[in-house]
mmCIF file of C-alpha atoms in Angstrom:
data_model
loop_
_atom_site.group_PDB
_atom_site.id
_atom_site.type_symbol
_atom_site.label_atom_id
_atom_site.label_comp_id
_atom_site.label_asym_id
_atom_site.label_seq_id
_atom_site.Cartn_x
_atom_site.Cartn_y
_atom_site.Cartn_z
ATOM 1 C CA PRO A 1 2.893 34.588 -9.823
ATOM 2 C CA LEU A 2 1.936 31.753 -9.309
ATOM 3 C CA ASN A 3 -1.560 30.665 -8.482
ATOM 4 C CA ARG A 4 -1.866 29.205 -4.604
ATOM 5 C CA TRP A 5 -4.681 26.768 -6.605
ATOM 6 C CA SER A 6 -1.953 25.128 -8.288
ATOM 7 C CA VAL A 7 -0.781 23.645 -5.254
ATOM 8 C CA VAL A 8 -3.773 22.131 -4.374
ATOM 9 C CA LEU A 9 -4.079 19.386 -7.122
ATOM 10 C CA PRO A 10 -0.926 17.994 -6.284
ATOM 11 C CA ALA A 11 -1.890 18.274 -2.849
ATOM 12 C CA VAL A 12 -4.411 15.827 -3.319
ATOM 13 C CA MET A 13 -3.368 13.853 -6.217
ATOM 14 C CA ALA A 14 -0.245 13.085 -3.233
ATOM 15 C CA GLU A 15 -2.598 12.673 -0.907
ATOM 16 C CA MET A 16 -5.330 9.816 -2.790
ATOM 17 C CA SER A 17 -1.934 8.469 -3.930
ATOM 18 C CA VAL A 18 -1.041 6.990 0.279
ATOM 19 C CA GLY A 19 -5.407 6.552 1.507
ATOM 20 C CA SER A 20 -4.394 3.251 -0.824
ATOM 21 C CA ILE A 21 -2.508 2.712 2.241
ATOM 22 C CA TYR A 22 -6.049 1.449 4.060
ATOM 23 C CA CYS A 23 -6.722 -1.364 1.443
ATOM 24 C CA TRP A 24 -4.479 -3.517 3.185
ATOM 25 C CA SER A 25 -6.929 -6.314 4.142
ATOM 26 C CA MET A 26 -7.910 -6.561 0.895
ATOM 27 C CA TRP A 27 -4.077 -8.497 -0.335
ATOM 28 C CA THR A 28 -4.414 -10.080 2.967
ATOM 29 C CA PRO A 29 -6.444 -12.533 1.827
ATOM 30 C CA LYS A 30 -4.304 -13.218 -1.381
ATOM 31 C CA MET A 31 -1.135 -12.767 0.952
ATOM 32 C CA THR A 32 -3.250 -16.431 2.721
ATOM 33 C CA THR A 33 -3.247 -17.985 -0.884
ATOM 34 C CA LEU A 34 -0.253 -17.261 -2.644
ATOM 35 C CA THR A 35 0.687 -20.482 -3.269
ATOM 36 C CA GLY A 36 -2.309 -22.110 -2.598
ATOM 37 C CA VAL A 37 -4.571 -20.413 -5.183
ATOM 38 C CA VAL A 38 -8.592 -21.037 -4.379
ATOM 39 C CA ALA A 39 -7.139 -22.109 -0.107
ATOM 40 C CA SER A 40 -4.404 -22.146 1.605
ATOM 41 C CA SER A 41 -1.832 -23.983 0.886
ATOM 42 C CA PRO A 42 1.107 -25.196 4.747
ATOM 43 C CA ASN A 43 3.402 -23.276 2.525
ATOM 44 C CA ASP A 44 1.248 -19.988 1.941
ATOM 45 C CA PHE A 45 1.359 -17.226 4.831
ATOM 46 C CA THR A 46 -1.591 -16.529 7.640
ATOM 47 C CA LEU A 47 -3.823 -13.783 8.244
ATOM 48 C CA SER A 48 -2.138 -13.575 11.344
ATOM 49 C CA GLU A 49 1.135 -12.983 9.814
ATOM 50 C CA VAL A 50 -0.275 -10.890 8.290
ATOM 51 C CA VAL A 51 -2.392 -8.299 9.333
ATOM 52 C CA PRO A 52 0.199 -6.970 12.183
ATOM 53 C CA VAL A 53 1.985 -5.654 8.296
ATOM 54 C CA PHE A 54 -0.862 -2.677 8.897
ATOM 55 C CA SER A 55 -0.494 -2.148 12.160
ATOM 56 C CA CYS A 56 3.811 -1.193 11.382
ATOM 57 C CA ALA A 57 2.878 1.263 8.340
ATOM 58 C CA ALA A 58 1.361 2.580 11.630
ATOM 59 C CA VAL A 59 3.888 2.822 13.946
ATOM 60 C CA GLY A 60 5.914 4.304 11.193
ATOM 61 C CA LEU A 61 3.429 6.786 9.600
ATOM 62 C CA GLY A 62 4.344 8.385 13.719
ATOM 63 C CA MET A 63 7.663 7.830 13.340
ATOM 64 C CA GLY A 64 9.030 8.531 10.220
ATOM 65 C CA SER A 65 6.862 12.200 11.541
ATOM 66 C CA ALA A 66 8.013 12.908 14.961
ATOM 67 C CA ALA A 67 11.543 12.019 12.960
ATOM 68 C CA LEU A 68 10.558 13.642 9.659
ATOM 69 C CA GLY A 69 8.518 16.837 10.875
ATOM 70 C CA THR A 70 11.192 19.674 10.599
ATOM 71 C CA TRP A 71 13.489 17.925 7.665
ATOM 72 C CA VAL A 72 10.121 18.745 5.361
ATOM 73 C CA ASP A 73 9.872 21.938 6.495
ATOM 74 C CA LYS A 74 13.485 22.528 5.507
ATOM 75 C CA VAL A 75 13.649 20.935 2.344
ATOM 76 C CA GLY A 76 9.752 21.927 1.368
ATOM 77 C CA PRO A 77 6.860 20.528 -0.668
ATOM 78 C CA VAL A 78 8.478 19.301 -3.848
ATOM 79 C CA LYS A 79 11.305 17.596 -2.154
ATOM 80 C CA ALA A 80 9.109 16.320 0.653
ATOM 81 C CA GLY A 81 6.747 14.830 -1.722
ATOM 82 C CA THR A 82 8.742 13.465 -3.851
ATOM 83 C CA THR A 83 11.012 11.661 -1.512
ATOM 84 C CA GLY A 84 8.020 10.240 -0.530
ATOM 85 C CA SER A 85 6.331 9.130 -3.506
ATOM 86 C CA LEU A 86 9.872 6.865 -4.470
ATOM 87 C CA ILE A 87 9.632 5.542 -0.436
ATOM 88 C CA TRP A 88 6.359 4.622 -1.115
ATOM 89 C CA PHE A 89 7.356 3.263 -5.061
ATOM 90 C CA ALA A 90 9.974 1.213 -2.487
ATOM 91 C CA GLY A 91 7.924 0.194 -0.621
ATOM 92 C CA LEU A 92 5.700 -1.903 -2.884
ATOM 93 C CA MET A 93 8.110 -2.920 -4.933
ATOM 94 C CA THR A 94 9.646 -4.328 -1.929
ATOM 95 C CA ALA A 95 6.487 -6.000 -0.420
ATOM 96 C CA ALA A 96 5.543 -7.106 -4.029
ATOM 97 C CA ALA A 97 9.179 -8.287 -4.023
ATOM 98 C CA GLY A 98 8.454 -10.579 -0.840
ATOM 99 C CA ALA A 99 5.151 -12.081 -2.010
ATOM 100 C CA HIS A 100 6.830 -13.417 -4.985
ATOM 101 C CA LEU A 101 9.684 -14.588 -2.368
ATOM 102 C CA GLN A 102 7.626 -15.628 -0.348
ATOM 103 C CA SER A 103 9.689 -13.712 2.136
ATOM 104 C CA LEU A 104 7.039 -13.011 5.424
ATOM 105 C CA PRO A 105 10.468 -9.773 6.503
ATOM 106 C CA LEU A 106 10.458 -7.771 3.102
ATOM 107 C CA ILE A 107 6.763 -7.506 3.108
ATOM 108 C CA TYR A 108 7.151 -6.419 6.350
ATOM 109 C CA ALA A 109 10.043 -4.758 4.600
ATOM 110 C CA GLY A 110 8.296 -2.997 2.434
ATOM 111 C CA TYR A 111 4.838 -1.611 3.206
ATOM 112 C CA GLY A 112 4.375 -2.286 7.360
ATOM 113 C CA GLY A 113 8.444 -0.066 7.360
ATOM 114 C CA LEU A 114 9.314 1.965 3.888
ATOM 115 C CA GLY A 115 5.416 2.384 2.859
ATOM 116 C CA GLY A 116 4.414 3.231 7.138
ATOM 117 C CA ILE A 117 8.162 6.253 6.567
ATOM 118 C CA ALA A 118 5.811 7.126 2.598
ATOM 119 C CA TRP A 119 2.736 7.519 4.077
ATOM 120 C CA GLY A 120 3.658 10.455 7.385
ATOM 121 C CA LEU A 121 5.810 11.894 4.842
ATOM 122 C CA LEU A 122 2.657 11.895 1.791
ATOM 123 C CA TYR A 123 0.683 12.820 4.818
ATOM 124 C CA MET A 124 2.496 15.212 5.967
ATOM 125 C CA THR A 125 3.871 17.137 3.249
ATOM 126 C CA PRO A 126 0.406 18.227 1.357
ATOM 127 C CA VAL A 127 -1.576 19.694 4.327
ATOM 128 C CA SER A 128 1.425 21.749 5.963
ATOM 129 C CA THR A 129 1.708 22.806 2.645
ATOM 130 C CA THR A 130 -2.052 23.681 1.688
ATOM 131 C CA MET A 131 -1.789 25.317 5.251
ATOM 132 C CA LYS A 132 0.891 28.172 4.393
ATOM 133 C CA TRP A 133 -1.159 28.884 1.027
ATOM 134 C CA PHE A 134 -3.927 29.475 2.330
ATOM 135 C CA PRO A 135 -3.366 31.186 5.800
ATOM 136 C CA ASP A 136 -6.672 32.959 5.045
ATOM 137 C CA ARG A 137 -8.741 29.771 4.160
ATOM 138 C CA ARG A 138 -7.374 26.886 6.498
ATOM 139 C CA GLY A 139 -10.137 24.099 6.970
ATOM 140 C CA LEU A 140 -10.879 24.450 3.122
ATOM 141 C CA ALA A 141 -7.558 23.826 2.081
ATOM 142 C CA THR A 142 -6.672 21.415 4.183
ATOM 143 C CA GLY A 143 -9.984 19.463 4.229
ATOM 144 C CA ILE A 144 -9.970 19.531 0.592
ATOM 145 C CA THR A 145 -6.174 17.530 0.959
ATOM 146 C CA LEU A 146 -7.547 15.373 3.501
ATOM 147 C CA SER A 147 -10.712 14.668 1.179
ATOM 148 C CA ALA A 148 -8.676 13.486 -1.153
ATOM 149 C CA PHE A 149 -6.660 10.980 1.592
ATOM 150 C CA GLY A 150 -10.096 9.249 2.583
ATOM 151 C CA ALA A 151 -10.881 8.552 -1.683
ATOM 152 C CA GLY A 152 -8.071 6.837 -2.493
ATOM 153 C CA ALA A 153 -8.849 4.444 0.444
ATOM 154 C CA ALA A 154 -12.173 4.641 -1.920
ATOM 155 C CA ILE A 155 -10.538 4.872 -5.290
ATOM 156 C CA ALA A 156 -8.418 1.463 -4.495
ATOM 157 C CA PRO A 157 -10.102 -0.875 -3.902
ATOM 158 C CA PRO A 158 -11.857 -1.728 -7.180
ATOM 159 C CA MET A 159 -7.975 -0.377 -9.126
ATOM 160 C CA ILE A 160 -6.986 -3.721 -6.460
ATOM 161 C CA ASP A 161 -10.011 -6.240 -7.556
ATOM 162 C CA TYR A 162 -9.465 -5.034 -11.860
ATOM 163 C CA PHE A 163 -6.111 -6.044 -10.984
ATOM 164 C CA THR A 164 -5.505 -8.964 -9.352
ATOM 165 C CA SER A 165 -7.903 -10.551 -11.534
ATOM 166 C CA MET A 166 -5.978 -9.333 -14.340
ATOM 167 C CA PHE A 167 -3.339 -11.560 -13.357
ATOM 168 C CA PHE A 168 -4.973 -14.511 -11.846
ATOM 169 C CA GLU A 169 -4.667 -18.242 -13.158
ATOM 170 C CA ALA A 170 -6.732 -20.407 -11.807
ATOM 171 C CA PRO A 171 -5.732 -24.653 -11.447
ATOM 172 C CA ASP A 172 -6.989 -26.206 -14.237
ATOM 173 C CA TYR A 173 -8.628 -28.773 -12.665
ATOM 174 C CA LEU A 174 -7.662 -32.108 -12.458
ATOM 175 C CA GLY A 175 -11.527 -33.827 -11.675
ATOM 176 C CA ALA A 176 -11.733 -35.026 -7.693
ATOM 177 C CA ALA A 177 -9.478 -35.394 -5.623
ATOM 178 C CA ALA A 178 -10.160 -38.656 -4.943
ATOM 179 C CA ASP A 179 -9.845 -39.919 -7.482
ATOM 180 C CA LEU A 180 -6.023 -38.173 -8.715
ATOM 181 C CA ALA A 181 -3.004 -40.631 -7.388
ATOM 182 C CA LEU A 182 -1.255 -37.036 -4.878
ATOM 183 C CA THR A 183 2.204 -37.763 -2.642
ATOM 184 C CA THR A 184 2.185 -36.227 0.679
ATOM 185 C CA LEU A 185 6.412 -33.565 0.646
ATOM 186 C CA ASP A 186 7.044 -33.093 3.701
ATOM 187 C CA ASP A 187 6.016 -29.776 4.534
ATOM 188 C CA GLY A 188 3.003 -31.152 3.537
ATOM 189 C CA SER A 189 1.216 -30.347 0.103
ATOM 190 C CA GLN A 190 -0.452 -32.579 -1.891
ATOM 191 C CA VAL A 191 0.616 -33.345 -4.927
ATOM 192 C CA LEU A 192 0.291 -35.013 -8.351
ATOM 193 C CA ALA A 193 1.960 -38.806 -8.349
ATOM 194 C CA THR A 194 3.595 -38.992 -10.979
#
């Protein structure tokens, strides 16, 4: 027979992964300097454009949980957890594509839409599973599982810092702006005159 404690590790891993959704505020400053790199450029998103992405994810959590709650019970934790993980992956990849392509709708669809649905699935599935496997210790099993959700939000920031600094490339210093021949483009950005 399967040891009931064996369901706790996958539940913890799922909760930890989706707990990183709370780290959206670490991405927002980076979103405002995608093209400007060290400072915002006219082509970059503004904070007021990217901050509400998290609110959309929270709406997706509620709507996804309401719409998929009975489905999670029907198909079981493996299928629901796998589906949630794949949606979370697709959401992150869609948001990354949106950042790369400077497409705000893709960022909203990825992190705000798909990320919110995945948040609902990956939050709900482990909690309901551990509660069923531990009817005599529901509080303990659920507490362990949900503490991993918070741990995900604590573990993700150093990882985000590490990986973004690994791929960050500062522009070459060309001298003081007063000493450079600059031309202003139609969008208001300034570039070196050639």
